[in-house]
Short mmCIF file of N, CA and C in Angstrom, two decimals:
data_model
loop_
_atom_site.label_atom_id
_atom_site.label_comp_id
_atom_site.label_asym_id
_atom_site.label_seq_id
_atom_site.Cartn_x
_atom_site.Cartn_y
_atom_site.Cartn_z
N MET A 140 14.97 -0.51 -5.44
CA MET A 140 13.97 -1.53 -5.13
C MET A 140 12.68 -1.18 -5.86
N GLY A 141 12.20 -2.10 -6.70
CA GLY A 141 11.00 -1.86 -7.48
C GLY A 141 9.75 -1.90 -6.61
N THR A 142 8.67 -1.41 -7.19
CA THR A 142 7.40 -1.38 -6.47
C THR A 142 6.94 -2.79 -6.09
N GLU A 143 7.13 -3.72 -7.01
CA GLU A 143 6.71 -5.11 -6.75
C GLU A 143 7.48 -5.71 -5.58
N LYS A 144 8.79 -5.48 -5.55
CA LYS A 144 9.61 -5.99 -4.45
C LYS A 144 9.23 -5.33 -3.14
N LEU A 145 8.93 -4.04 -3.19
CA LEU A 145 8.52 -3.32 -1.99
C LEU A 145 7.20 -3.87 -1.45
N MET A 146 6.26 -4.12 -2.36
CA MET A 146 4.97 -4.69 -1.94
C MET A 146 5.13 -6.11 -1.40
N ASP A 147 6.03 -6.88 -2.00
CA ASP A 147 6.30 -8.23 -1.49
C ASP A 147 6.88 -8.17 -0.08
N ALA A 148 7.80 -7.24 0.15
CA ALA A 148 8.39 -7.08 1.49
C ALA A 148 7.32 -6.62 2.48
N PHE A 149 6.45 -5.70 2.06
CA PHE A 149 5.34 -5.24 2.89
C PHE A 149 4.44 -6.41 3.26
N GLN A 150 4.11 -7.23 2.27
CA GLN A 150 3.23 -8.37 2.50
C GLN A 150 3.87 -9.37 3.47
N ARG A 151 5.14 -9.66 3.29
CA ARG A 151 5.82 -10.58 4.21
C ARG A 151 5.84 -10.01 5.63
N GLY A 152 6.10 -8.71 5.76
CA GLY A 152 6.12 -8.08 7.07
C GLY A 152 4.77 -8.13 7.76
N ILE A 153 3.71 -7.83 7.03
CA ILE A 153 2.36 -7.87 7.60
C ILE A 153 1.99 -9.30 7.98
N ASN A 154 2.34 -10.26 7.14
CA ASN A 154 2.06 -11.66 7.47
C ASN A 154 2.79 -12.10 8.73
N LYS A 155 4.03 -11.63 8.91
CA LYS A 155 4.78 -11.96 10.13
C LYS A 155 4.15 -11.30 11.35
N LEU A 156 3.69 -10.06 11.21
CA LEU A 156 3.01 -9.39 12.33
C LEU A 156 1.73 -10.13 12.70
N SER A 157 0.99 -10.59 11.70
CA SER A 157 -0.24 -11.34 11.96
C SER A 157 0.07 -12.64 12.70
N LEU A 158 1.12 -13.32 12.27
CA LEU A 158 1.52 -14.56 12.94
C LEU A 158 1.95 -14.28 14.38
N PHE A 159 2.68 -13.19 14.60
CA PHE A 159 3.10 -12.81 15.94
C PHE A 159 1.88 -12.55 16.83
N GLY A 160 0.87 -11.86 16.30
CA GLY A 160 -0.36 -11.64 17.05
C GLY A 160 -1.06 -12.94 17.40
N GLU A 161 -1.04 -13.89 16.47
CA GLU A 161 -1.65 -15.20 16.73
C GLU A 161 -0.90 -15.95 17.82
N ILE A 162 0.42 -15.90 17.79
CA ILE A 162 1.22 -16.57 18.83
C ILE A 162 0.92 -15.96 20.20
N LEU A 163 0.83 -14.63 20.26
CA LEU A 163 0.48 -13.96 21.52
C LEU A 163 -0.91 -14.38 21.99
N ALA A 164 -1.85 -14.51 21.04
CA ALA A 164 -3.20 -14.94 21.40
C ALA A 164 -3.21 -16.36 21.94
N GLU A 165 -2.39 -17.23 21.38
CA GLU A 165 -2.31 -18.61 21.88
C GLU A 165 -1.74 -18.65 23.29
N ILE A 166 -0.72 -17.84 23.54
CA ILE A 166 -0.16 -17.76 24.90
C ILE A 166 -1.21 -17.22 25.86
N ALA A 167 -1.94 -16.18 25.43
CA ALA A 167 -2.98 -15.61 26.28
C ALA A 167 -4.10 -16.62 26.54
N ALA A 168 -4.39 -17.48 25.57
CA ALA A 168 -5.41 -18.51 25.78
C ALA A 168 -4.96 -19.51 26.85
N CYS A 169 -3.68 -19.84 26.86
CA CYS A 169 -3.15 -20.72 27.91
C CYS A 169 -3.23 -20.05 29.27
N VAL A 170 -2.88 -18.76 29.31
CA VAL A 170 -2.97 -18.01 30.57
C VAL A 170 -4.43 -17.94 31.02
N LEU A 171 -5.34 -17.73 30.07
CA LEU A 171 -6.76 -17.69 30.40
C LEU A 171 -7.22 -19.00 31.02
N ALA A 172 -6.78 -20.12 30.47
CA ALA A 172 -7.15 -21.42 31.03
C ALA A 172 -6.66 -21.55 32.47
N VAL A 173 -5.43 -21.12 32.72
CA VAL A 173 -4.88 -21.18 34.09
C VAL A 173 -5.67 -20.28 35.02
N VAL A 174 -6.03 -19.08 34.56
CA VAL A 174 -6.79 -18.14 35.39
C VAL A 174 -8.16 -18.71 35.73
N VAL A 175 -8.84 -19.29 34.75
CA VAL A 175 -10.17 -19.85 34.99
C VAL A 175 -10.09 -21.05 35.93
N ILE A 176 -9.14 -21.94 35.70
CA ILE A 176 -8.99 -23.11 36.57
C ILE A 176 -8.66 -22.67 37.99
N THR A 177 -7.78 -21.69 38.13
CA THR A 177 -7.44 -21.18 39.45
C THR A 177 -8.66 -20.57 40.13
N GLY A 178 -9.44 -19.80 39.37
CA GLY A 178 -10.65 -19.20 39.93
C GLY A 178 -11.65 -20.24 40.40
N VAL A 179 -11.83 -21.28 39.61
CA VAL A 179 -12.76 -22.35 40.00
C VAL A 179 -12.24 -23.08 41.23
N MET A 180 -10.96 -23.38 41.26
CA MET A 180 -10.37 -24.07 42.42
C MET A 180 -10.51 -23.23 43.69
N LEU A 181 -10.20 -21.95 43.58
CA LEU A 181 -10.31 -21.09 44.76
C LEU A 181 -11.74 -21.01 45.26
N THR A 182 -12.69 -20.91 44.33
CA THR A 182 -14.08 -20.73 44.72
C THR A 182 -14.70 -22.01 45.27
N TYR A 183 -14.54 -23.12 44.57
CA TYR A 183 -15.27 -24.33 44.92
C TYR A 183 -14.49 -25.33 45.76
N VAL A 184 -13.19 -25.34 45.67
CA VAL A 184 -12.40 -26.30 46.45
C VAL A 184 -11.97 -25.68 47.77
N PHE A 185 -11.43 -24.47 47.70
CA PHE A 185 -10.90 -23.84 48.92
C PHE A 185 -11.89 -22.88 49.56
N LYS A 186 -13.08 -22.73 48.98
CA LYS A 186 -14.14 -21.86 49.51
C LYS A 186 -13.63 -20.44 49.78
N SER A 187 -12.78 -19.98 48.91
CA SER A 187 -12.20 -18.65 49.03
C SER A 187 -12.82 -17.75 47.96
N ARG A 188 -12.87 -16.47 48.25
CA ARG A 188 -13.41 -15.53 47.27
C ARG A 188 -12.36 -15.21 46.23
N ASP A 189 -12.77 -15.29 44.99
CA ASP A 189 -11.88 -14.97 43.88
C ASP A 189 -12.39 -13.68 43.22
N VAL A 190 -11.66 -12.60 43.42
CA VAL A 190 -12.12 -11.31 42.90
C VAL A 190 -11.42 -10.92 41.60
N PHE A 191 -10.42 -11.67 41.22
CA PHE A 191 -9.61 -11.26 40.07
C PHE A 191 -9.92 -12.02 38.79
N SER A 192 -10.30 -13.28 38.88
CA SER A 192 -10.35 -14.12 37.67
C SER A 192 -11.36 -13.64 36.64
N VAL A 193 -12.51 -13.15 37.05
CA VAL A 193 -13.52 -12.72 36.08
C VAL A 193 -13.01 -11.52 35.28
N GLU A 194 -12.46 -10.52 35.97
CA GLU A 194 -11.99 -9.34 35.25
C GLU A 194 -10.76 -9.64 34.40
N VAL A 195 -9.83 -10.40 34.93
CA VAL A 195 -8.64 -10.76 34.16
C VAL A 195 -9.05 -11.59 32.94
N SER A 196 -10.02 -12.48 33.11
CA SER A 196 -10.51 -13.29 31.98
C SER A 196 -11.12 -12.40 30.90
N THR A 197 -11.85 -11.38 31.31
CA THR A 197 -12.45 -10.46 30.35
C THR A 197 -11.39 -9.76 29.52
N TYR A 198 -10.36 -9.25 30.18
CA TYR A 198 -9.28 -8.57 29.46
C TYR A 198 -8.52 -9.54 28.57
N LEU A 199 -8.33 -10.75 29.04
CA LEU A 199 -7.63 -11.75 28.21
C LEU A 199 -8.45 -12.11 26.97
N LEU A 200 -9.78 -12.20 27.13
CA LEU A 200 -10.63 -12.49 25.96
C LEU A 200 -10.55 -11.39 24.92
N VAL A 201 -10.56 -10.14 25.37
CA VAL A 201 -10.41 -9.01 24.44
C VAL A 201 -9.07 -9.13 23.72
N PHE A 202 -8.02 -9.43 24.49
CA PHE A 202 -6.68 -9.55 23.90
C PHE A 202 -6.64 -10.68 22.87
N ILE A 203 -7.20 -11.83 23.24
CA ILE A 203 -7.19 -12.98 22.33
C ILE A 203 -7.92 -12.65 21.03
N CYS A 204 -9.09 -12.05 21.15
CA CYS A 204 -9.88 -11.73 19.95
C CYS A 204 -9.16 -10.74 19.03
N PHE A 205 -8.69 -9.65 19.59
CA PHE A 205 -8.14 -8.59 18.74
C PHE A 205 -6.70 -8.82 18.31
N SER A 206 -5.96 -9.63 19.04
CA SER A 206 -4.58 -9.88 18.60
C SER A 206 -4.53 -10.97 17.53
N SER A 207 -5.57 -11.78 17.43
CA SER A 207 -5.55 -12.87 16.45
C SER A 207 -6.40 -12.60 15.21
N VAL A 208 -7.16 -11.53 15.19
CA VAL A 208 -8.12 -11.32 14.10
C VAL A 208 -7.42 -11.09 12.75
N ALA A 209 -6.27 -10.46 12.73
CA ALA A 209 -5.55 -10.27 11.46
C ALA A 209 -5.06 -11.61 10.91
N TYR A 210 -4.63 -12.50 11.80
CA TYR A 210 -4.18 -13.82 11.37
C TYR A 210 -5.34 -14.63 10.80
N VAL A 211 -6.50 -14.50 11.43
CA VAL A 211 -7.70 -15.20 10.93
C VAL A 211 -8.01 -14.73 9.51
N LEU A 212 -7.90 -13.42 9.28
CA LEU A 212 -8.11 -12.90 7.93
C LEU A 212 -7.03 -13.41 6.97
N ARG A 213 -5.80 -13.43 7.43
CA ARG A 213 -4.69 -13.92 6.59
C ARG A 213 -4.94 -15.35 6.12
N GLU A 214 -5.41 -16.19 7.04
CA GLU A 214 -5.66 -17.60 6.72
C GLU A 214 -7.03 -17.83 6.10
N ASN A 215 -7.81 -16.75 5.94
CA ASN A 215 -9.16 -16.81 5.37
C ASN A 215 -10.04 -17.80 6.13
N ARG A 216 -10.00 -17.72 7.45
CA ARG A 216 -10.75 -18.63 8.31
C ARG A 216 -11.90 -17.94 9.04
N HIS A 217 -12.28 -16.76 8.59
CA HIS A 217 -13.40 -16.08 9.22
C HIS A 217 -14.71 -16.75 8.80
N VAL A 218 -15.78 -16.43 9.49
CA VAL A 218 -17.08 -17.03 9.21
C VAL A 218 -17.58 -16.51 7.87
N VAL A 219 -17.97 -17.44 7.02
CA VAL A 219 -18.47 -17.09 5.69
C VAL A 219 -19.77 -17.84 5.44
N VAL A 220 -20.79 -17.11 5.04
CA VAL A 220 -22.03 -17.74 4.60
C VAL A 220 -22.00 -17.69 3.08
N ASP A 221 -21.77 -18.85 2.49
CA ASP A 221 -21.57 -18.87 1.04
C ASP A 221 -22.68 -19.62 0.29
N ALA A 222 -23.86 -19.68 0.87
CA ALA A 222 -24.96 -20.41 0.22
C ALA A 222 -25.27 -19.83 -1.16
N LEU A 223 -25.29 -18.52 -1.29
CA LEU A 223 -25.58 -17.91 -2.58
C LEU A 223 -24.33 -17.78 -3.45
N LEU A 224 -23.17 -17.66 -2.81
CA LEU A 224 -21.93 -17.47 -3.57
C LEU A 224 -21.59 -18.68 -4.43
N THR A 225 -22.01 -19.86 -4.03
CA THR A 225 -21.67 -21.06 -4.79
C THR A 225 -22.32 -21.07 -6.17
N PHE A 226 -23.38 -20.28 -6.35
CA PHE A 226 -24.06 -20.23 -7.65
C PHE A 226 -23.47 -19.19 -8.59
N LEU A 227 -22.51 -18.41 -8.11
CA LEU A 227 -21.91 -17.35 -8.92
C LEU A 227 -20.64 -17.84 -9.59
N SER A 228 -20.27 -17.17 -10.65
CA SER A 228 -19.03 -17.53 -11.33
C SER A 228 -17.83 -17.11 -10.47
N PRO A 229 -16.68 -17.75 -10.68
CA PRO A 229 -15.49 -17.37 -9.91
C PRO A 229 -15.13 -15.90 -10.06
N LYS A 230 -15.33 -15.36 -11.24
CA LYS A 230 -15.02 -13.95 -11.49
C LYS A 230 -15.89 -13.04 -10.62
N VAL A 231 -17.17 -13.32 -10.55
CA VAL A 231 -18.10 -12.52 -9.74
C VAL A 231 -17.79 -12.70 -8.25
N ARG A 232 -17.50 -13.92 -7.84
CA ARG A 232 -17.15 -14.16 -6.43
C ARG A 232 -15.91 -13.39 -6.02
N LEU A 233 -14.90 -13.39 -6.88
CA LEU A 233 -13.68 -12.63 -6.58
C LEU A 233 -13.98 -11.15 -6.45
N ARG A 234 -14.79 -10.64 -7.34
CA ARG A 234 -15.13 -9.21 -7.28
C ARG A 234 -15.94 -8.90 -6.03
N LEU A 235 -16.86 -9.77 -5.65
CA LEU A 235 -17.63 -9.55 -4.43
C LEU A 235 -16.73 -9.60 -3.19
N GLU A 236 -15.78 -10.52 -3.20
CA GLU A 236 -14.86 -10.58 -2.06
C GLU A 236 -13.97 -9.34 -2.01
N LEU A 237 -13.61 -8.83 -3.16
CA LEU A 237 -12.83 -7.60 -3.23
C LEU A 237 -13.63 -6.42 -2.64
N ILE A 238 -14.90 -6.33 -2.99
CA ILE A 238 -15.76 -5.29 -2.43
C ILE A 238 -15.91 -5.46 -0.92
N ALA A 239 -16.13 -6.70 -0.49
CA ALA A 239 -16.25 -6.96 0.95
C ALA A 239 -14.97 -6.58 1.69
N MET A 240 -13.82 -6.84 1.09
CA MET A 240 -12.55 -6.51 1.73
C MET A 240 -12.37 -5.00 1.82
N ILE A 241 -12.78 -4.27 0.80
CA ILE A 241 -12.71 -2.81 0.84
C ILE A 241 -13.60 -2.27 1.95
N LEU A 242 -14.80 -2.82 2.08
CA LEU A 242 -15.71 -2.41 3.17
C LEU A 242 -15.12 -2.76 4.53
N THR A 243 -14.49 -3.92 4.63
CA THR A 243 -13.86 -4.33 5.89
C THR A 243 -12.75 -3.37 6.27
N ILE A 244 -11.94 -2.99 5.30
CA ILE A 244 -10.85 -2.04 5.57
C ILE A 244 -11.43 -0.70 6.02
N GLY A 245 -12.50 -0.26 5.37
CA GLY A 245 -13.13 1.00 5.78
C GLY A 245 -13.65 0.94 7.20
N PHE A 246 -14.37 -0.13 7.54
CA PHE A 246 -14.91 -0.27 8.89
C PHE A 246 -13.80 -0.35 9.93
N CYS A 247 -12.80 -1.18 9.66
CA CYS A 247 -11.72 -1.37 10.64
C CYS A 247 -10.84 -0.13 10.75
N SER A 248 -10.75 0.66 9.69
CA SER A 248 -10.02 1.93 9.78
C SER A 248 -10.71 2.87 10.76
N ILE A 249 -12.02 2.96 10.64
CA ILE A 249 -12.79 3.80 11.57
C ILE A 249 -12.68 3.26 12.99
N LEU A 250 -12.80 1.94 13.14
CA LEU A 250 -12.67 1.33 14.47
C LEU A 250 -11.31 1.61 15.08
N ALA A 251 -10.24 1.45 14.29
CA ALA A 251 -8.89 1.70 14.80
C ALA A 251 -8.73 3.16 15.19
N TRP A 252 -9.24 4.06 14.38
CA TRP A 252 -9.13 5.49 14.64
C TRP A 252 -9.88 5.86 15.93
N LYS A 253 -11.12 5.42 16.06
CA LYS A 253 -11.91 5.75 17.25
C LYS A 253 -11.33 5.07 18.50
N ALA A 254 -10.88 3.84 18.36
CA ALA A 254 -10.26 3.16 19.51
C ALA A 254 -8.98 3.87 19.92
N ALA A 255 -8.22 4.39 18.95
CA ALA A 255 -7.01 5.15 19.28
C ALA A 255 -7.37 6.43 20.02
N GLU A 256 -8.46 7.09 19.60
CA GLU A 256 -8.91 8.29 20.32
C GLU A 256 -9.28 7.97 21.76
N VAL A 257 -10.03 6.89 21.95
CA VAL A 257 -10.44 6.49 23.30
C VAL A 257 -9.22 6.07 24.12
N THR A 258 -8.27 5.40 23.48
CA THR A 258 -7.04 5.00 24.17
C THR A 258 -6.30 6.23 24.67
N LEU A 259 -6.14 7.21 23.82
CA LEU A 259 -5.44 8.44 24.19
C LEU A 259 -6.17 9.17 25.31
N LEU A 260 -7.49 9.26 25.22
CA LEU A 260 -8.28 9.91 26.26
C LEU A 260 -8.11 9.22 27.60
N ASN A 261 -8.19 7.89 27.60
CA ASN A 261 -8.03 7.13 28.85
C ASN A 261 -6.62 7.26 29.40
N TYR A 262 -5.64 7.33 28.53
CA TYR A 262 -4.25 7.49 28.97
C TYR A 262 -4.04 8.88 29.58
N GLN A 263 -4.53 9.91 28.89
CA GLN A 263 -4.34 11.28 29.37
C GLN A 263 -5.04 11.53 30.70
N ARG A 264 -6.21 10.95 30.86
CA ARG A 264 -6.98 11.19 32.10
C ARG A 264 -6.69 10.17 33.19
N GLY A 265 -5.90 9.16 32.87
CA GLY A 265 -5.52 8.17 33.88
C GLY A 265 -6.66 7.29 34.35
N PHE A 266 -7.64 7.03 33.48
CA PHE A 266 -8.77 6.19 33.87
C PHE A 266 -8.32 4.77 34.15
N ARG A 267 -8.91 4.19 35.19
CA ARG A 267 -8.64 2.80 35.57
C ARG A 267 -9.96 2.08 35.74
N SER A 268 -9.91 0.75 35.70
CA SER A 268 -11.13 -0.03 35.89
C SER A 268 -11.60 0.14 37.33
N ALA A 269 -12.91 0.13 37.51
CA ALA A 269 -13.50 0.34 38.83
C ALA A 269 -13.64 -0.99 39.55
N SER A 270 -12.52 -1.62 39.83
CA SER A 270 -12.52 -2.90 40.54
C SER A 270 -11.23 -3.01 41.33
N LEU A 271 -11.03 -4.16 41.94
CA LEU A 271 -9.81 -4.35 42.72
C LEU A 271 -8.57 -4.47 41.83
N VAL A 272 -8.75 -4.86 40.58
CA VAL A 272 -7.60 -5.00 39.69
C VAL A 272 -7.05 -3.62 39.30
N THR A 273 -7.91 -2.65 39.12
CA THR A 273 -7.59 -1.27 38.71
C THR A 273 -6.59 -1.20 37.55
N LEU A 274 -6.88 -1.94 36.51
CA LEU A 274 -6.05 -1.92 35.32
C LEU A 274 -6.25 -0.59 34.60
N PRO A 275 -5.18 0.05 34.14
CA PRO A 275 -5.36 1.26 33.33
C PRO A 275 -6.16 0.92 32.07
N LEU A 276 -7.24 1.65 31.84
CA LEU A 276 -8.15 1.29 30.75
C LEU A 276 -7.58 1.55 29.36
N TRP A 277 -6.50 2.31 29.27
CA TRP A 277 -5.92 2.54 27.95
C TRP A 277 -5.33 1.25 27.36
N ILE A 278 -4.99 0.30 28.21
CA ILE A 278 -4.37 -0.94 27.72
C ILE A 278 -5.34 -1.77 26.88
N PRO A 279 -6.55 -2.10 27.39
CA PRO A 279 -7.45 -2.87 26.52
C PRO A 279 -7.90 -2.10 25.27
N TYR A 280 -8.05 -0.78 25.40
CA TYR A 280 -8.43 0.00 24.22
C TYR A 280 -7.30 0.02 23.19
N LEU A 281 -6.07 0.02 23.65
CA LEU A 281 -4.93 -0.04 22.73
C LEU A 281 -4.91 -1.37 21.98
N VAL A 282 -5.26 -2.44 22.67
CA VAL A 282 -5.33 -3.76 22.03
C VAL A 282 -6.38 -3.74 20.91
N ILE A 283 -7.52 -3.11 21.18
CA ILE A 283 -8.57 -3.01 20.16
C ILE A 283 -8.08 -2.20 18.97
N ALA A 284 -7.44 -1.06 19.24
CA ALA A 284 -6.94 -0.21 18.15
C ALA A 284 -5.90 -0.94 17.31
N LEU A 285 -4.96 -1.61 17.97
CA LEU A 285 -3.91 -2.33 17.23
C LEU A 285 -4.48 -3.51 16.45
N GLY A 286 -5.45 -4.22 17.04
CA GLY A 286 -6.08 -5.34 16.34
C GLY A 286 -6.82 -4.88 15.09
N ALA A 287 -7.57 -3.78 15.21
CA ALA A 287 -8.29 -3.25 14.05
C ALA A 287 -7.32 -2.76 12.98
N PHE A 288 -6.23 -2.12 13.41
CA PHE A 288 -5.22 -1.67 12.46
C PHE A 288 -4.54 -2.86 11.77
N GLY A 289 -4.35 -3.94 12.51
CA GLY A 289 -3.79 -5.15 11.92
C GLY A 289 -4.70 -5.71 10.84
N VAL A 290 -6.01 -5.64 11.05
CA VAL A 290 -6.95 -6.10 10.02
C VAL A 290 -6.86 -5.20 8.79
N VAL A 291 -6.71 -3.89 9.01
CA VAL A 291 -6.56 -2.98 7.87
C VAL A 291 -5.33 -3.37 7.04
N LEU A 292 -4.21 -3.58 7.72
CA LEU A 292 -2.98 -3.94 7.00
C LEU A 292 -3.12 -5.29 6.30
N GLN A 293 -3.70 -6.27 7.00
CA GLN A 293 -3.87 -7.59 6.39
C GLN A 293 -4.89 -7.52 5.26
N GLY A 294 -5.87 -6.63 5.39
CA GLY A 294 -6.84 -6.43 4.31
C GLY A 294 -6.20 -5.88 3.05
N ILE A 295 -5.22 -4.99 3.22
CA ILE A 295 -4.49 -4.47 2.06
C ILE A 295 -3.75 -5.61 1.35
N VAL A 296 -3.14 -6.48 2.15
CA VAL A 296 -2.46 -7.64 1.58
C VAL A 296 -3.47 -8.53 0.84
N ARG A 297 -4.62 -8.74 1.46
CA ARG A 297 -5.66 -9.59 0.85
C ARG A 297 -6.17 -8.99 -0.46
N ILE A 298 -6.34 -7.67 -0.48
CA ILE A 298 -6.80 -7.02 -1.71
C ILE A 298 -5.77 -7.21 -2.82
N ARG A 299 -4.51 -7.13 -2.47
CA ARG A 299 -3.45 -7.36 -3.47
C ARG A 299 -3.56 -8.78 -4.03
N GLU A 300 -3.80 -9.75 -3.14
CA GLU A 300 -3.96 -11.14 -3.59
C GLU A 300 -5.20 -11.28 -4.47
N LEU A 301 -6.31 -10.67 -4.04
CA LEU A 301 -7.55 -10.77 -4.80
C LEU A 301 -7.44 -10.07 -6.15
N ALA A 302 -6.77 -8.93 -6.18
CA ALA A 302 -6.61 -8.21 -7.45
C ALA A 302 -5.84 -9.07 -8.44
N GLY A 303 -4.85 -9.80 -7.97
CA GLY A 303 -4.14 -10.74 -8.83
C GLY A 303 -5.06 -11.85 -9.31
N GLY A 304 -5.97 -12.28 -8.43
CA GLY A 304 -6.93 -13.32 -8.79
C GLY A 304 -7.94 -12.85 -9.81
N VAL A 305 -8.37 -11.58 -9.72
CA VAL A 305 -9.31 -11.03 -10.69
C VAL A 305 -8.67 -10.99 -12.06
N LYS A 306 -7.39 -10.61 -12.12
CA LYS A 306 -6.69 -10.58 -13.41
C LYS A 306 -6.57 -11.97 -14.00
N SER A 307 -6.23 -12.96 -13.17
CA SER A 307 -6.03 -14.31 -13.70
C SER A 307 -7.35 -14.96 -14.08
N VAL A 308 -8.43 -14.65 -13.37
CA VAL A 308 -9.73 -15.25 -13.70
C VAL A 308 -10.28 -14.64 -14.98
N SER A 309 -9.86 -13.43 -15.32
CA SER A 309 -10.33 -12.79 -16.55
C SER A 309 -9.89 -13.54 -17.80
N SER A 310 -8.78 -14.25 -17.71
CA SER A 310 -8.31 -15.02 -18.86
C SER A 310 -9.00 -16.38 -18.87
N PRO A 311 -9.17 -17.02 -20.05
CA PRO A 311 -9.85 -18.32 -20.13
C PRO A 311 -9.19 -19.40 -19.28
N GLU A 312 -7.85 -19.45 -19.26
CA GLU A 312 -7.19 -20.48 -18.45
C GLU A 312 -7.34 -20.18 -16.96
N GLY A 313 -7.47 -18.91 -16.60
CA GLY A 313 -7.69 -18.54 -15.20
C GLY A 313 -9.06 -18.98 -14.72
N GLU A 314 -10.04 -18.93 -15.61
CA GLU A 314 -11.39 -19.37 -15.28
C GLU A 314 -11.39 -20.85 -14.91
N GLU A 315 -10.68 -21.66 -15.67
CA GLU A 315 -10.57 -23.08 -15.37
C GLU A 315 -9.86 -23.32 -14.05
N ALA A 316 -8.81 -22.57 -13.78
CA ALA A 316 -8.00 -22.78 -12.58
C ALA A 316 -8.76 -22.43 -11.31
N HIS A 317 -9.76 -21.54 -11.42
CA HIS A 317 -10.46 -21.08 -10.23
C HIS A 317 -11.86 -21.67 -10.09
N LYS A 318 -12.20 -22.70 -10.85
CA LYS A 318 -13.55 -23.27 -10.77
C LYS A 318 -13.88 -23.82 -9.39
N GLY A 319 -12.88 -24.31 -8.67
CA GLY A 319 -13.13 -24.91 -7.37
C GLY A 319 -13.41 -23.92 -6.27
N GLY A 320 -13.12 -22.67 -6.45
CA GLY A 320 -13.35 -21.70 -5.39
C GLY A 320 -12.62 -20.41 -5.67
N LEU A 321 -12.69 -19.49 -4.71
CA LEU A 321 -12.06 -18.19 -4.89
C LEU A 321 -10.57 -18.30 -5.07
N ILE A 322 -9.94 -18.97 -4.16
CA ILE A 322 -8.50 -19.18 -4.21
C ILE A 322 -8.29 -20.63 -3.83
N GLU A 323 -7.33 -21.27 -4.44
CA GLU A 323 -7.13 -22.70 -4.29
C GLU A 323 -7.10 -23.16 -2.83
N ASN A 324 -6.45 -22.43 -1.93
CA ASN A 324 -6.32 -22.88 -0.54
C ASN A 324 -7.27 -22.17 0.40
N ASP A 325 -8.43 -21.71 -0.12
CA ASP A 325 -9.38 -21.00 0.73
C ASP A 325 -9.92 -21.86 1.86
N ARG A 326 -10.36 -23.02 1.54
CA ARG A 326 -11.01 -23.88 2.53
C ARG A 326 -10.37 -25.26 2.50
N PRO A 327 -10.39 -25.97 3.63
CA PRO A 327 -9.82 -27.32 3.64
C PRO A 327 -10.65 -28.30 2.84
#
């Protein structure tokens, strides 16, 4: 198996993992809606105390954010302020995005590493949340570590795509093909 085929298989695998994280985030968003509606109904309709919905909602929000972030990067749907980028040539924009992706991978690598350390510490010491839910705290920290690691992996895939774009933009016909933006399907 050649290097190119291996990288293609790696890219497909990472893209599938990102999609799986997004599907889990969508399911968690539905669960979050049910939890919030139940909490509101218990509090305002049945005049009952709801002690679980706020904490469960917090953990679900963390899960939704970190399990879907790699997919957001895959689809290039993160927040971008491109007011100055529109004045740059496609070649310069591609190079700037490549630099930004390298910085993103560096930051998320550190985040994943530190979150993994905190996860392990919480697991070893058996720390739990100080509430009635008493969720083991290693679980939300693990979600953060895995989400950050997913961004690192998806960032590697993105760098591979961008590096191909830098090569194609360097040629005269590549310059014409990329006049509309960084990559043809970047934005709707």
